[in-house]
Amino acid sequence: MSTNRRAPGNDKGAQDSAYWFTRVNSGTASEHELKGYEKRLRNDPEFSKEQARMAEIWDIALDLESDAEVRAATTLAAEARPSNSQRSRSRIVQTVIATAATLLLVLGTVLFWPGSAVTPTAHHYTTNVGEQKTIHLDDGSILHLNSGTRIQVQLSKAYRQAELFSGEATFKVAADSKRPFEVHTQSGLTRVLGTTFNIEIIDQHAAQVSVLQGQVQVVAGNLDTLLIKNQSVRYDQAGLGSISPSSSDRIRSWHTGRIRFDDKPLKDILDEYNRYSAVKRYVDPRYEAIRFSGSFTLQDKDELIEAIEDAFGILTHTYAEKPHS
Amino acid sequence: MSTSLKKDQLQHIFIKSSGSLQSYLYHALGSREDSADLLHDCYVRLAKSKKPLASEDDTRAYLFTIAKNLVKDTFRKRTTRGYDRQLDVETAELQDNSPTPPEALEYYRLKKQVKAAILSMPETTRIIFGLKRYERLGNAEIASRLSISTRTVERKMVEAMALIRQHMDGDNVHK
């Protein structure tokens, strides 16, 4: 296979470069190999330039997917498509096909539909009110489940999919360009391109997606949008709300198990407390605007209530005592 | 089409390209975290850009130019002050020397070279390359489909990529 049209040193460089690129992209490289690879990339600018070049080639090759000549040449004769020679096909059709093909790569080859014939085992995870859990999935992704959450996860060779039924979860999705990670809720879906994001079920019909790192695509109704780091959007069956800054601090803080408030109105603080407590509390509406700073953990959350009551000389009530509604 | 693309069209192209871009950034930087961050920066810069982009190819070329500049910038920072992975987007902005026309040309040139290289591959190599890249099969699946060993598939893939790479050396004016 070696050619002699170039200096052997050059061939060797290309071999080495191609070896590492295909190795890492095969998905079978060990963690140890990857570490070594990454270290070399960081320390050897020539190598990293070459690897970037390889990635560029790999991308351009994909762009050639819509090229009839290339497709004909790379397809097994028995499987050759009859449409190769249809040069008269309108440009629009070609563009649509090219677009669809590229889209397919990003979205992965198979999108999962509930009830589809080959469905891998679904794993269910739940947390009680006041409980949090961290789940490590087989693909390397990590899920943080907040209080009162119910979620189902399915991983297959072609896709990764989760359905969030209630509560709130943060998804730290391991990058895998071949298998998108999709999170469905009652009213829409969030599609991930390797990133960290949070979804909170607001009620039966609405959810809030916040991106902590990278970006995601959110689809609801017949609308879709791209959401990037520190952005958040609320959606329901009718579609998407407008994009707002995400409350990344709040999300990061629940990951640590300690919920912090920095100069927040009592109303917000109690909403947050109620998320973690089976017994829901409220204060007289006149006091809702009083601001307070502090923190609580899931274990000592009632100390927060005591602190608030002491600090302001007011009482909180539980819902059973609430005079109206 | 001579009018420039709208914001949502650009966004769509970005979503489509982000897998490739992130892969590019990962292989250039050797860090998954850095590549996710820089991917985000690419998006921000595309969104902020006032560059009129007329086609999908132009946009992809532009995105890759942004990515390259960001990589360059990251390397410069790594060498000057060790591991500082926070990239200063403002500085990167200044380096952004209105890329599209020459970059797009470069992109088309590369595309032609890659195409020529694929067409010049030995048949088995070509087929394996196609199964991998266009049918998205894994090495093991390709091996069983063609009744060869996984090891051979791996070797042929290395050969294919090396061949394309060699095709890109030198010839600047061809075609």
Short mmCIF file of C-alpha atoms in Angstrom, two decimals:
data_model
loop_
_atom_site.label_atom_id
_atom_site.label_comp_id
_atom_site.label_asym_id
_atom_site.label_seq_id
_atom_site.Cartn_x
_atom_site.Cartn_y
_atom_site.Cartn_z
CA MET A 1 0.00 0.00 0.00
CA SER A 2 2.86 2.41 0.45
CA THR A 3 3.44 4.83 -2.33
CA ASN A 4 6.72 6.35 -3.29
CA ARG A 5 5.52 9.67 -4.50
CA ARG A 6 6.57 11.38 -1.28
CA ALA A 7 9.41 11.33 1.12
CA PRO A 8 9.14 8.31 3.42
CA GLY A 9 9.31 10.53 6.49
CA ASN A 10 6.19 12.24 5.34
CA ASP A 11 4.41 8.94 4.80
CA LYS A 12 5.37 7.89 8.26
CA GLY A 13 4.00 11.07 9.72
CA ALA A 14 0.73 10.58 7.90
CA GLN A 15 0.58 6.95 9.07
CA ASP A 16 1.17 7.89 12.67
CA SER A 17 -1.36 10.67 12.48
CA ALA A 18 -3.95 8.48 10.74
CA TYR A 19 -3.34 5.69 13.23
CA TRP A 20 -4.07 7.84 16.24
CA PHE A 21 -7.00 9.57 14.71
CA THR A 22 -8.77 6.36 13.70
CA ARG A 23 -7.85 4.72 16.98
CA VAL A 24 -9.40 7.45 19.07
CA ASN A 25 -12.44 7.63 16.80
CA SER A 26 -13.04 3.90 16.87
CA GLY A 27 -14.50 4.22 20.33
CA THR A 28 -12.44 1.25 21.45
CA ALA A 29 -9.42 3.13 22.77
CA SER A 30 -8.83 2.57 26.47
CA GLU A 31 -9.00 5.38 28.99
CA HIS A 32 -5.25 5.02 29.38
CA GLU A 33 -4.68 5.42 25.64
CA LEU A 34 -6.93 8.46 25.55
CA LYS A 35 -5.07 10.08 28.42
CA GLY A 36 -1.78 9.54 26.63
CA TYR A 37 -3.25 10.84 23.41
CA GLU A 38 -4.56 13.97 25.05
CA LYS A 39 -1.27 14.57 26.79
CA ARG A 40 0.61 14.29 23.54
CA LEU A 41 -1.82 16.68 21.88
CA ARG A 42 -1.19 19.24 24.56
CA ASN A 43 2.56 18.90 24.51
CA ASP A 44 3.31 18.40 20.86
CA PRO A 45 1.99 21.27 18.70
CA GLU A 46 2.99 19.48 15.48
CA PHE A 47 0.99 16.42 16.48
CA SER A 48 -2.02 18.45 17.50
CA LYS A 49 -1.90 20.31 14.19
CA GLU A 50 -1.87 17.02 12.37
CA GLN A 51 -4.75 15.63 14.40
CA ALA A 52 -6.78 18.74 13.77
CA ARG A 53 -6.03 18.26 10.09
CA MET A 54 -7.34 14.71 10.33
CA ALA A 55 -10.52 15.92 11.98
CA GLU A 56 -10.92 18.40 9.16
CA ILE A 57 -10.48 15.68 6.55
CA TRP A 58 -12.99 13.53 8.38
CA ASP A 59 -15.47 16.37 8.33
CA ILE A 60 -14.93 17.20 4.69
CA ALA A 61 -15.36 13.53 3.80
CA LEU A 62 -18.76 13.71 5.44
CA ASP A 63 -19.60 16.77 3.45
CA LEU A 64 -18.93 14.63 0.37
CA GLU A 65 -21.70 12.28 1.35
CA SER A 66 -23.99 14.08 -1.07
CA ASP A 67 -21.45 13.70 -3.89
CA ALA A 68 -22.77 11.04 -6.27
CA GLU A 69 -19.32 10.03 -7.52
CA VAL A 70 -17.95 9.58 -4.04
CA ARG A 71 -20.97 7.63 -2.91
CA ALA A 72 -20.84 5.36 -5.92
CA ALA A 73 -17.16 4.71 -5.38
CA THR A 74 -17.55 3.91 -1.70
CA THR A 75 -20.62 1.70 -1.95
CA LEU A 76 -20.52 -2.07 -2.38
CA ALA A 77 -21.58 -2.95 -5.91
CA ALA A 78 -24.46 -5.10 -4.70
CA GLU A 79 -25.83 -2.21 -2.74
CA ALA A 80 -25.22 0.50 -5.31
CA ARG A 81 -28.09 2.86 -5.56
CA PRO A 82 -29.90 3.29 -8.86
CA SER A 83 -30.09 7.03 -8.43
CA ASN A 84 -26.42 7.73 -9.00
CA SER A 85 -26.73 9.06 -12.48
CA GLN A 86 -29.68 11.30 -12.02
CA ARG A 87 -27.76 14.45 -12.65
CA SER A 88 -30.89 16.24 -13.69
CA ARG A 89 -32.21 16.09 -10.20
CA SER A 90 -33.00 19.62 -9.21
CA ARG A 91 -30.58 21.50 -7.04
CA ILE A 92 -33.21 21.95 -4.43
CA VAL A 93 -33.78 18.24 -4.10
CA GLN A 94 -30.04 17.67 -3.85
CA THR A 95 -29.73 20.29 -1.20
CA VAL A 96 -32.58 18.81 0.75
CA ILE A 97 -31.01 15.37 0.56
CA ALA A 98 -27.62 16.70 1.57
CA THR A 99 -29.16 18.57 4.44
CA ALA A 100 -31.14 15.57 5.58
CA ALA A 101 -28.04 13.39 5.38
CA THR A 102 -25.94 15.74 7.44
CA LEU A 103 -28.72 16.17 9.92
CA LEU A 104 -28.91 12.43 10.27
CA LEU A 105 -25.32 12.27 11.37
CA VAL A 106 -25.80 14.85 14.05
CA LEU A 107 -29.02 13.40 15.26
CA GLY A 108 -27.69 9.88 15.08
CA THR A 109 -28.95 7.15 12.86
CA VAL A 110 -32.07 6.14 14.70
CA LEU A 111 -34.37 8.28 16.70
CA PHE A 112 -36.22 6.37 19.28
CA TRP A 113 -39.98 6.27 19.31
CA PRO A 114 -41.83 4.80 22.24
CA GLY A 115 -43.10 1.41 21.23
CA SER A 116 -40.47 0.83 18.58
CA ALA A 117 -39.67 -2.81 17.93
CA VAL A 118 -36.17 -3.07 19.36
CA THR A 119 -36.07 -1.23 22.61
CA PRO A 120 -33.28 -1.86 25.06
CA THR A 121 -34.01 -2.28 28.73
CA ALA A 122 -35.36 0.82 30.35
CA HIS A 123 -33.89 1.74 33.71
CA HIS A 124 -36.00 3.64 36.16
CA TYR A 125 -34.60 5.93 38.81
CA THR A 126 -36.54 7.81 41.44
CA THR A 127 -35.86 10.05 44.40
CA ASN A 128 -38.26 10.78 47.21
CA VAL A 129 -39.04 14.30 48.30
CA GLY A 130 -36.03 15.52 50.25
CA GLU A 131 -33.72 12.99 48.60
CA GLN A 132 -31.04 13.43 45.92
CA LYS A 133 -29.16 10.85 43.92
CA THR A 134 -26.28 10.72 41.48
CA ILE A 135 -26.51 8.07 38.77
CA HIS A 136 -23.57 6.95 36.64
CA LEU A 137 -24.77 5.62 33.32
CA ASP A 138 -22.92 3.01 31.27
CA ASP A 139 -21.99 5.50 28.57
CA GLY A 140 -20.11 7.68 31.08
CA SER A 141 -22.88 10.24 31.44
CA ILE A 142 -23.81 11.39 34.92
CA LEU A 143 -27.28 12.27 36.15
CA HIS A 144 -27.92 14.30 39.25
CA LEU A 145 -31.47 13.77 40.40
CA ASN A 146 -33.01 16.37 42.61
CA SER A 147 -35.79 15.90 45.14
CA GLY A 148 -38.96 14.14 43.98
CA THR A 149 -37.72 13.03 40.58
CA ARG A 150 -38.78 10.15 38.39
CA ILE A 151 -36.86 9.34 35.23
CA GLN A 152 -36.46 6.48 32.79
CA VAL A 153 -33.27 5.95 30.78
CA GLN A 154 -32.56 3.77 27.76
CA LEU A 155 -29.15 3.35 26.19
CA SER A 156 -28.69 1.49 22.94
CA LYS A 157 -26.07 1.37 20.23
CA ALA A 158 -27.97 3.88 18.15
CA TYR A 159 -29.34 6.35 20.65
CA ARG A 160 -29.47 7.48 24.24
CA GLN A 161 -32.79 8.55 25.54
CA ALA A 162 -34.35 9.57 28.80
CA GLU A 163 -37.86 10.47 29.80
CA LEU A 164 -38.25 12.85 32.70
CA PHE A 165 -41.64 12.44 34.36
CA SER A 166 -41.31 14.66 37.40
CA GLY A 167 -38.84 16.65 39.45
CA GLU A 168 -35.54 17.98 38.23
CA ALA A 169 -32.35 16.48 36.86
CA THR A 170 -29.01 17.69 35.59
CA PHE A 171 -27.50 15.73 32.72
CA LYS A 172 -23.76 15.70 32.29
CA VAL A 173 -23.72 13.94 28.97
CA ALA A 174 -20.61 12.11 27.80
CA ALA A 175 -19.76 13.25 24.28
CA ASP A 176 -20.65 10.71 21.62
CA SER A 177 -21.26 12.18 18.20
CA LYS A 178 -22.80 8.93 16.99
CA ARG A 179 -25.38 8.71 19.72
CA PRO A 180 -27.27 11.86 20.56
CA PHE A 181 -28.76 12.06 24.00
CA GLU A 182 -32.38 13.09 24.09
CA VAL A 183 -34.46 13.94 27.08
CA HIS A 184 -38.20 13.85 26.56
CA THR A 185 -40.79 15.36 28.83
CA GLN A 186 -44.54 15.46 28.48
CA SER A 187 -44.38 18.50 26.25
CA GLY A 188 -41.13 18.52 24.35
CA LEU A 189 -37.62 17.26 23.99
CA THR A 190 -34.07 18.42 24.51
CA ARG A 191 -31.41 17.06 22.23
CA VAL A 192 -27.83 17.11 23.31
CA LEU A 193 -24.61 17.53 21.50
CA GLY A 194 -22.31 16.63 24.41
CA THR A 195 -22.86 19.02 27.26
CA THR A 196 -24.25 19.67 30.74
CA PHE A 197 -27.78 20.89 31.23
CA ASN A 198 -30.64 20.83 33.67
CA ILE A 199 -34.33 20.16 33.21
CA GLU A 200 -36.95 20.98 35.75
CA ILE A 201 -40.53 19.84 35.40
CA ILE A 202 -42.65 22.88 36.25
CA ASP A 203 -45.98 21.13 36.09
CA GLN A 204 -47.62 18.48 34.01
CA HIS A 205 -47.40 20.60 30.91
CA ALA A 206 -44.29 22.69 31.22
CA ALA A 207 -40.58 22.27 31.82
CA GLN A 208 -37.56 24.52 32.08
CA VAL A 209 -34.25 23.69 30.40
CA SER A 210 -31.02 25.38 31.51
CA VAL A 211 -27.62 24.88 29.94
CA LEU A 212 -24.53 24.85 32.15
CA GLN A 213 -22.02 23.97 29.47
CA GLY A 214 -22.03 23.46 25.72
CA GLN A 215 -25.39 23.68 23.98
CA VAL A 216 -28.57 21.79 23.38
CA GLN A 217 -31.44 21.84 20.96
CA VAL A 218 -34.89 22.15 22.48
CA VAL A 219 -37.95 21.07 20.54
CA ALA A 220 -41.51 21.77 21.63
CA GLY A 221 -44.68 22.13 19.60
CA ASN A 222 -43.34 22.77 16.14
CA LEU A 223 -40.66 25.15 17.33
CA ASP A 224 -37.05 24.46 18.08
CA THR A 225 -34.17 26.50 19.32
CA LEU A 226 -30.55 26.23 20.18
CA LEU A 227 -29.69 26.99 23.75
CA ILE A 228 -26.15 27.79 24.83
CA LYS A 229 -24.24 28.07 28.08
CA ASN A 230 -26.06 30.08 30.76
CA GLN A 231 -29.26 30.26 28.78
CA SER A 232 -32.57 28.87 29.82
CA VAL A 233 -35.95 28.38 28.18
CA ARG A 234 -39.35 27.28 29.37
CA TYR A 235 -41.52 25.17 27.12
CA ASP A 236 -44.91 23.57 27.02
CA GLN A 237 -46.94 21.74 24.41
CA ALA A 238 -47.69 24.98 22.62
CA GLY A 239 -44.01 25.74 22.09
CA LEU A 240 -41.11 27.66 23.52
CA GLY A 241 -40.96 30.70 25.72
CA SER A 242 -38.31 33.34 25.28
CA ILE A 243 -34.71 32.61 26.17
CA SER A 244 -33.57 33.95 29.53
CA PRO A 245 -30.39 33.70 31.59
CA SER A 246 -30.23 30.38 33.43
CA SER A 247 -30.07 30.20 37.20
CA SER A 248 -26.83 28.24 37.04
CA ASP A 249 -25.93 29.12 40.62
CA ARG A 250 -29.09 27.58 41.98
CA ILE A 251 -28.55 24.43 39.93
CA ARG A 252 -24.91 24.06 40.89
CA SER A 253 -25.75 24.59 44.50
CA TRP A 254 -28.27 21.77 44.66
CA HIS A 255 -25.64 19.45 43.22
CA THR A 256 -23.61 19.97 46.35
CA GLY A 257 -26.56 19.09 48.56
CA ARG A 258 -26.51 22.54 50.13
CA ILE A 259 -29.11 25.03 48.97
CA ARG A 260 -27.92 28.61 49.22
CA PHE A 261 -29.76 31.90 49.11
CA ASP A 262 -28.15 35.20 48.64
CA ASP A 263 -30.48 38.06 49.48
CA LYS A 264 -33.60 36.35 48.14
CA PRO A 265 -37.25 37.11 49.00
CA LEU A 266 -38.86 34.71 51.46
CA LYS A 267 -41.36 33.65 48.82
CA ASP A 268 -38.57 32.24 46.62
CA ILE A 269 -36.81 30.69 49.59
CA LEU A 270 -39.93 28.85 50.71
CA ASP A 271 -40.65 27.69 47.16
CA GLU A 272 -37.21 26.19 47.16
CA TYR A 273 -37.63 24.71 50.64
CA ASN A 274 -40.93 23.16 49.59
CA ARG A 275 -39.19 21.39 46.76
CA TYR A 276 -37.32 19.36 49.36
CA SER A 277 -39.94 19.00 52.02
CA ALA A 278 -42.98 16.76 52.14
CA VAL A 279 -44.54 19.31 54.48
CA LYS A 280 -45.04 22.50 52.50
CA ARG A 281 -44.67 25.86 54.18
CA TYR A 282 -45.70 29.39 53.44
CA VAL A 283 -45.71 32.78 55.16
CA ASP A 284 -48.30 35.49 55.28
CA PRO A 285 -48.17 37.24 51.87
CA ARG A 286 -47.23 40.49 53.64
CA TYR A 287 -43.87 38.98 54.53
CA GLU A 288 -43.12 37.33 51.24
CA ALA A 289 -40.93 40.17 50.02
CA ILE A 290 -38.60 40.15 53.04
CA ARG A 291 -35.12 39.25 51.88
CA PHE A 292 -32.86 36.73 53.55
CA SER A 293 -29.47 35.12 52.99
CA GLY A 294 -28.52 31.68 54.20
CA SER A 295 -28.30 28.05 53.28
CA PHE A 296 -29.65 24.66 54.26
CA THR A 297 -28.88 21.05 53.58
CA LEU A 298 -31.43 18.34 53.04
CA GLN A 299 -30.77 17.05 56.54
CA ASP A 300 -31.07 20.33 58.42
CA LYS A 301 -33.70 22.08 56.35
CA ASP A 302 -35.95 22.78 59.29
CA GLU A 303 -33.21 24.81 60.89
CA LEU A 304 -33.69 27.23 58.06
CA ILE A 305 -37.31 27.68 59.01
CA GLU A 306 -36.32 28.28 62.62
CA ALA A 307 -33.70 30.80 61.55
CA ILE A 308 -36.22 32.68 59.45
CA GLU A 309 -38.80 32.69 62.19
CA ASP A 310 -36.27 33.89 64.75
CA ALA A 311 -34.73 36.52 62.53
CA PHE A 312 -37.97 38.21 61.56
CA GLY A 313 -40.23 37.27 64.43
CA ILE A 314 -42.76 35.73 62.07
CA LEU A 315 -44.33 32.33 61.83
CA THR A 316 -44.44 30.01 58.87
CA HIS A 317 -47.49 27.87 58.31
CA THR A 318 -47.96 24.50 56.74
CA TYR A 319 -50.51 24.05 54.01
CA ALA A 320 -52.94 22.24 56.26
CA GLU A 321 -53.30 25.44 58.26
CA LYS A 322 -53.54 27.67 55.25
CA PRO A 323 -56.85 29.54 55.46
CA HIS A 324 -57.57 29.75 51.74
CA SER A 325 -57.08 27.28 48.89
CA MET B 1 -28.67 32.53 -3.52
CA SER B 2 -27.04 35.90 -3.19
CA THR B 3 -28.77 37.16 -0.08
CA SER B 4 -27.11 36.35 3.19
CA LEU B 5 -28.49 33.74 5.55
CA LYS B 6 -30.79 34.63 8.41
CA LYS B 7 -29.95 34.11 12.02
CA ASP B 8 -32.03 30.99 12.45
CA GLN B 9 -30.52 29.48 9.32
CA LEU B 10 -27.05 30.13 10.71
CA GLN B 11 -28.11 28.56 13.97
CA HIS B 12 -29.33 25.52 12.14
CA ILE B 13 -26.06 25.15 10.26
CA PHE B 14 -24.22 25.53 13.52
CA ILE B 15 -26.20 22.69 15.09
CA LYS B 16 -25.47 20.53 12.10
CA SER B 17 -21.77 21.36 12.15
CA SER B 18 -21.26 21.24 15.87
CA GLY B 19 -20.38 17.55 15.99
CA SER B 20 -17.63 18.03 13.43
CA LEU B 21 -16.47 21.25 15.01
CA GLN B 22 -16.25 19.73 18.44
CA SER B 23 -14.35 16.77 17.06
CA TYR B 24 -11.99 19.20 15.34
CA LEU B 25 -11.47 21.13 18.55
CA TYR B 26 -10.96 17.97 20.57
CA HIS B 27 -8.31 16.65 18.24
CA ALA B 28 -6.60 20.01 18.16
CA LEU B 29 -6.62 20.61 21.89
CA GLY B 30 -6.61 17.21 23.56
CA SER B 31 -9.24 18.20 26.06
CA ARG B 32 -12.95 17.48 26.05
CA GLU B 33 -13.68 20.37 28.36
CA ASP B 34 -11.74 22.90 26.36
CA SER B 35 -13.38 21.75 23.17
CA ALA B 36 -16.86 22.16 24.65
CA ASP B 37 -15.96 25.65 25.81
CA LEU B 38 -14.48 26.67 22.50
CA LEU B 39 -17.45 25.26 20.65
CA HIS B 40 -19.56 27.61 22.66
CA ASP B 41 -17.25 30.49 21.78
CA CYS B 42 -17.58 29.57 18.10
CA TYR B 43 -21.31 29.91 18.44
CA VAL B 44 -21.11 33.23 20.21
CA ARG B 45 -18.84 34.60 17.54
CA LEU B 46 -21.00 33.33 14.73
CA ALA B 47 -24.03 34.91 16.38
CA LYS B 48 -22.22 38.22 16.85
CA SER B 49 -20.70 38.24 13.40
CA LYS B 50 -21.94 40.77 10.90
CA LYS B 51 -20.30 38.86 8.09
CA PRO B 52 -22.77 38.23 5.29
CA LEU B 53 -22.76 34.47 4.70
CA ALA B 54 -24.48 33.34 1.57
CA SER B 55 -24.42 29.55 1.76
CA GLU B 56 -24.04 26.60 4.04
CA ASP B 57 -20.53 25.89 2.77
CA ASP B 58 -19.49 29.48 3.40
CA THR B 59 -20.84 29.24 6.90
CA ARG B 60 -19.04 25.98 7.63
CA ALA B 61 -15.82 27.43 6.26
CA TYR B 62 -16.33 30.46 8.43
CA LEU B 63 -16.99 28.34 11.51
CA PHE B 64 -13.84 26.34 10.93
CA THR B 65 -11.87 29.56 10.56
CA ILE B 66 -13.22 30.77 13.87
CA ALA B 67 -12.32 27.40 15.41
CA LYS B 68 -8.80 27.57 14.01
CA ASN B 69 -8.27 31.06 15.36
CA LEU B 70 -9.53 30.00 18.76
CA VAL B 71 -7.21 26.99 18.75
CA LYS B 72 -4.27 29.19 17.82
CA ASP B 73 -5.18 31.55 20.56
CA THR B 74 -5.47 28.77 23.10
CA PHE B 75 -2.04 27.44 22.20
CA ARG B 76 -0.55 30.87 22.49
CA LYS B 77 -2.02 31.24 25.93
CA ARG B 78 -0.94 27.80 27.06
CA THR B 79 2.64 28.54 26.13
CA THR B 80 2.71 32.02 27.60
CA ARG B 81 0.97 31.40 30.87
CA GLY B 82 0.62 27.70 31.36
CA TYR B 83 -2.80 26.18 31.69
CA ASP B 84 -5.25 28.93 31.44
CA ARG B 85 -8.19 27.39 29.72
CA GLN B 86 -10.42 30.42 29.99
CA LEU B 87 -10.24 31.93 26.57
CA ASP B 88 -10.42 35.64 26.16
CA VAL B 89 -13.07 36.00 23.50
CA GLU B 90 -12.34 39.69 23.07
CA THR B 91 -8.74 39.04 22.00
CA ALA B 92 -9.83 36.30 19.67
CA GLU B 93 -12.27 38.74 18.16
CA LEU B 94 -9.49 41.08 17.13
CA GLN B 95 -7.68 38.32 15.29
CA ASP B 96 -10.74 37.59 13.25
CA ASN B 97 -9.62 38.94 9.92
CA SER B 98 -12.74 38.85 7.72
CA PRO B 99 -12.37 35.30 6.55
CA THR B 100 -15.07 34.19 4.20
CA PRO B 101 -13.95 34.59 0.63
CA PRO B 102 -10.40 33.13 0.91
CA GLU B 103 -11.49 30.62 3.54
CA ALA B 104 -14.40 29.40 1.50
CA LEU B 105 -12.10 29.01 -1.47
CA GLU B 106 -9.69 27.04 0.65
CA TYR B 107 -12.55 24.87 1.80
CA TYR B 108 -13.66 24.08 -1.75
CA ARG B 109 -10.07 23.32 -2.67
CA LEU B 110 -9.73 20.88 0.22
CA LYS B 111 -13.02 19.30 -0.67
CA LYS B 112 -11.80 18.63 -4.19
CA GLN B 113 -8.58 17.12 -2.87
CA VAL B 114 -10.37 14.85 -0.45
CA LYS B 115 -12.72 13.73 -3.19
CA ALA B 116 -9.83 12.95 -5.53
CA ALA B 117 -8.11 11.04 -2.75
CA ILE B 118 -11.17 8.93 -2.00
CA LEU B 119 -11.63 8.10 -5.67
CA SER B 120 -7.98 7.08 -5.90
CA MET B 121 -8.15 4.58 -3.03
CA PRO B 122 -7.85 0.84 -3.67
CA GLU B 123 -11.32 -0.70 -3.81
CA THR B 124 -11.40 -2.49 -0.45
CA THR B 125 -10.11 0.59 1.31
CA ARG B 126 -12.68 2.75 -0.43
CA ILE B 127 -15.57 0.47 0.49
CA ILE B 128 -14.47 0.23 4.11
CA PHE B 129 -14.10 3.98 4.25
CA GLY B 130 -17.63 4.37 2.88
CA LEU B 131 -19.15 1.89 5.32
CA LYS B 132 -17.50 3.71 8.16
CA ARG B 133 -18.13 7.28 7.16
CA TYR B 134 -21.40 7.09 5.25
CA GLU B 135 -23.09 4.01 6.67
CA ARG B 136 -21.78 4.85 10.14
CA LEU B 137 -20.89 1.25 10.88
CA GLY B 138 -18.50 0.29 13.64
CA ASN B 139 -15.30 -1.61 12.87
CA ALA B 140 -16.75 -4.89 14.07
CA GLU B 141 -19.87 -4.51 11.93
CA ILE B 142 -17.79 -3.72 8.86
CA ALA B 143 -15.61 -6.73 9.54
CA SER B 144 -18.55 -9.10 9.69
CA ARG B 145 -20.25 -7.57 6.68
CA LEU B 146 -17.12 -8.06 4.56
CA SER B 147 -16.00 -11.28 6.27
CA ILE B 148 -12.62 -9.89 7.20
CA SER B 149 -10.99 -9.32 10.57
CA THR B 150 -11.56 -6.23 12.67
CA ARG B 151 -7.82 -5.77 12.63
CA THR B 152 -7.91 -5.48 8.82
CA VAL B 153 -10.69 -2.92 9.02
CA GLU B 154 -8.62 -0.88 11.43
CA ARG B 155 -5.56 -1.11 9.17
CA LYS B 156 -7.52 -0.11 6.08
CA MET B 157 -9.01 2.88 7.86
CA VAL B 158 -5.54 4.06 8.83
CA GLU B 159 -4.48 3.56 5.25
CA ALA B 160 -7.47 5.53 3.96
CA MET B 161 -6.88 8.49 6.24
CA ALA B 162 -3.14 8.52 5.60
CA LEU B 163 -3.81 8.45 1.88
CA ILE B 164 -6.12 11.44 2.01
CA ARG B 165 -3.64 13.27 4.19
CA GLN B 166 -0.84 12.66 1.70
CA HIS B 167 -3.05 13.87 -1.10
CA MET B 168 -3.36 17.18 0.65
CA ASP B 169 0.36 17.83 0.97
CA GLY B 170 1.84 20.17 -1.55
CA ASP B 171 -0.38 20.55 -4.55
CA ASN B 172 -1.84 23.98 -4.24
CA VAL B 173 -2.91 24.91 -7.71
CA HIS B 174 -4.28 21.65 -8.99
CA LYS B 175 -7.81 21.67 -10.32
#
